């Protein structure tokens, strides 16, 4: 379940990245849609980082041990 949340957040970050690119090309920087898209992407990235750090701290995700 936790891995699905992480993957979903990663996909949302990538989608926000490409929507910002689309708005930049379409609008030419005349509207605030690019800034809004970048704000959403930063917020999603921070949320993703927090989810990963909290799950590592609680033991939900484990780092790959050396063989």
PDB file of C-alpha atoms in Angstrom:
ATOM      1  CA  UNK A   1       0.000   0.000   0.000  1.00  0.00           C
ATOM      2  CA  UNK A   2       2.795   2.383   0.918  1.00  0.00           C
ATOM      3  CA  UNK A   3       4.696   1.692  -2.288  1.00  0.00           C
ATOM      4  CA  UNK A   4       1.554   2.445  -4.282  1.00  0.00           C
ATOM      5  CA  UNK A   5       1.250   5.829  -2.537  1.00  0.00           C
ATOM      6  CA  UNK A   6       4.877   6.624  -3.361  1.00  0.00           C
ATOM      7  CA  UNK A   7       4.422   5.655  -7.012  1.00  0.00           C
ATOM      8  CA  UNK A   8       1.190   7.647  -7.233  1.00  0.00           C
ATOM      9  CA  UNK A   9       2.907  10.735  -5.820  1.00  0.00           C
ATOM     10  CA  UNK A  10       5.798  10.323  -8.273  1.00  0.00           C
ATOM     11  CA  UNK A  11       3.389  10.114 -11.182  1.00  0.00           C
ATOM     12  CA  UNK A  12       1.583  13.219  -9.931  1.00  0.00           C
ATOM     13  CA  UNK A  13       4.902  15.107  -9.798  1.00  0.00           C
ATOM     14  CA  UNK A  14       5.731  14.089 -13.375  1.00  0.00           C
ATOM     15  CA  UNK A  15       2.234  15.037 -14.539  1.00  0.00           C
ATOM     16  CA  UNK A  16       2.575  18.445 -12.894  1.00  0.00           C
ATOM     17  CA  UNK A  17       5.954  18.905 -14.557  1.00  0.00           C
ATOM     18  CA  UNK A  18       4.571  18.263 -18.017  1.00  0.00           C
ATOM     19  CA  UNK A  19       1.459  20.349 -17.413  1.00  0.00           C
ATOM     20  CA  UNK A  20       3.743  23.260 -16.488  1.00  0.00           C
ATOM     21  CA  UNK A  21       5.653  22.743 -19.732  1.00  0.00           C
ATOM     22  CA  UNK A  22       2.403  22.661 -21.685  1.00  0.00           C
ATOM     23  CA  UNK A  23       1.173  25.882 -20.061  1.00  0.00           C
ATOM     24  CA  UNK A  24       4.520  27.559 -20.702  1.00  0.00           C
ATOM     25  CA  UNK A  25       4.393  26.699 -24.391  1.00  0.00           C
ATOM     26  CA  UNK A  26       0.683  27.432 -24.838  1.00  0.00           C
ATOM     27  CA  UNK A  27       0.415  30.667 -22.829  1.00  0.00           C
ATOM     28  CA  UNK A  28       3.898  32.008 -23.412  1.00  0.00           C
ATOM     29  CA  UNK A  29       4.209  32.944 -19.737  1.00  0.00           C
ATOM     30  CA  UNK A  30       1.336  35.449 -19.819  1.00  0.00           C
ATOM     31  CA  UNK A  31      -0.804  33.725 -17.203  1.00  0.00           C
ATOM     32  CA  UNK A  32      -0.161  32.340 -13.739  1.00  0.00           C
ATOM     33  CA  UNK A  33      -0.871  28.739 -14.718  1.00  0.00           C
ATOM     34  CA  UNK A  34       2.833  27.930 -14.973  1.00  0.00           C
ATOM     35  CA  UNK A  35       3.473  29.287 -11.487  1.00  0.00           C
ATOM     36  CA  UNK A  36       0.500  27.363 -10.107  1.00  0.00           C
ATOM     37  CA  UNK A  37       1.757  24.174 -11.731  1.00  0.00           C
ATOM     38  CA  UNK A  38       5.216  24.674 -10.276  1.00  0.00           C
ATOM     39  CA  UNK A  39       3.720  25.336  -6.842  1.00  0.00           C
ATOM     40  CA  UNK A  40       1.749  22.102  -7.031  1.00  0.00           C
ATOM     41  CA  UNK A  41       4.871  20.217  -8.130  1.00  0.00           C
ATOM     42  CA  UNK A  42       6.945  21.547  -5.235  1.00  0.00           C
ATOM     43  CA  UNK A  43       4.182  20.731  -2.752  1.00  0.00           C
ATOM     44  CA  UNK A  44       3.856  17.196  -4.125  1.00  0.00           C
ATOM     45  CA  UNK A  45       7.628  16.719  -3.988  1.00  0.00           C
ATOM     46  CA  UNK A  46       7.758  17.834  -0.359  1.00  0.00           C
ATOM     47  CA  UNK A  47       4.852  15.522   0.464  1.00  0.00           C
ATOM     48  CA  UNK A  48       6.618  12.647  -1.298  1.00  0.00           C
ATOM     49  CA  UNK A  49       9.804  13.300   0.648  1.00  0.00           C
ATOM     50  CA  UNK A  50       7.891  13.418   3.931  1.00  0.00           C
ATOM     51  CA  UNK A  51       6.064  10.164   3.173  1.00  0.00           C
ATOM     52  CA  UNK A  52       9.353   8.425   2.370  1.00  0.00           C
ATOM     53  CA  UNK A  53      11.138   9.777   5.440  1.00  0.00           C
ATOM     54  CA  UNK A  54       8.284   8.938   7.815  1.00  0.00           C
ATOM     55  CA  UNK A  55       7.900   5.445   6.378  1.00  0.00           C
ATOM     56  CA  UNK A  56      11.651   4.828   6.714  1.00  0.00           C
ATOM     57  CA  UNK A  57      11.539   6.079  10.299  1.00  0.00           C
ATOM     58  CA  UNK A  58       8.592   3.853  11.199  1.00  0.00           C
ATOM     59  CA  UNK A  59       9.961   0.804   9.374  1.00  0.00           C
ATOM     60  CA  UNK A  60       7.395   0.658   6.571  1.00  0.00           C
ATOM     61  CA  UNK A  61      10.141   0.926   3.947  1.00  0.00           C
ATOM     62  CA  UNK A  62      13.546  -0.651   4.321  1.00  0.00           C
ATOM     63  CA  UNK A  63      16.751   0.405   2.677  1.00  0.00           C
ATOM     64  CA  UNK A  64      18.423  -2.148   0.457  1.00  0.00           C
ATOM     65  CA  UNK A  65      20.961  -3.969   2.655  1.00  0.00           C
ATOM     66  CA  UNK A  66      24.386  -4.752   1.290  1.00  0.00           C
ATOM     67  CA  UNK A  67      24.876  -8.411   0.358  1.00  0.00           C
TER      68      UNK A  67
END
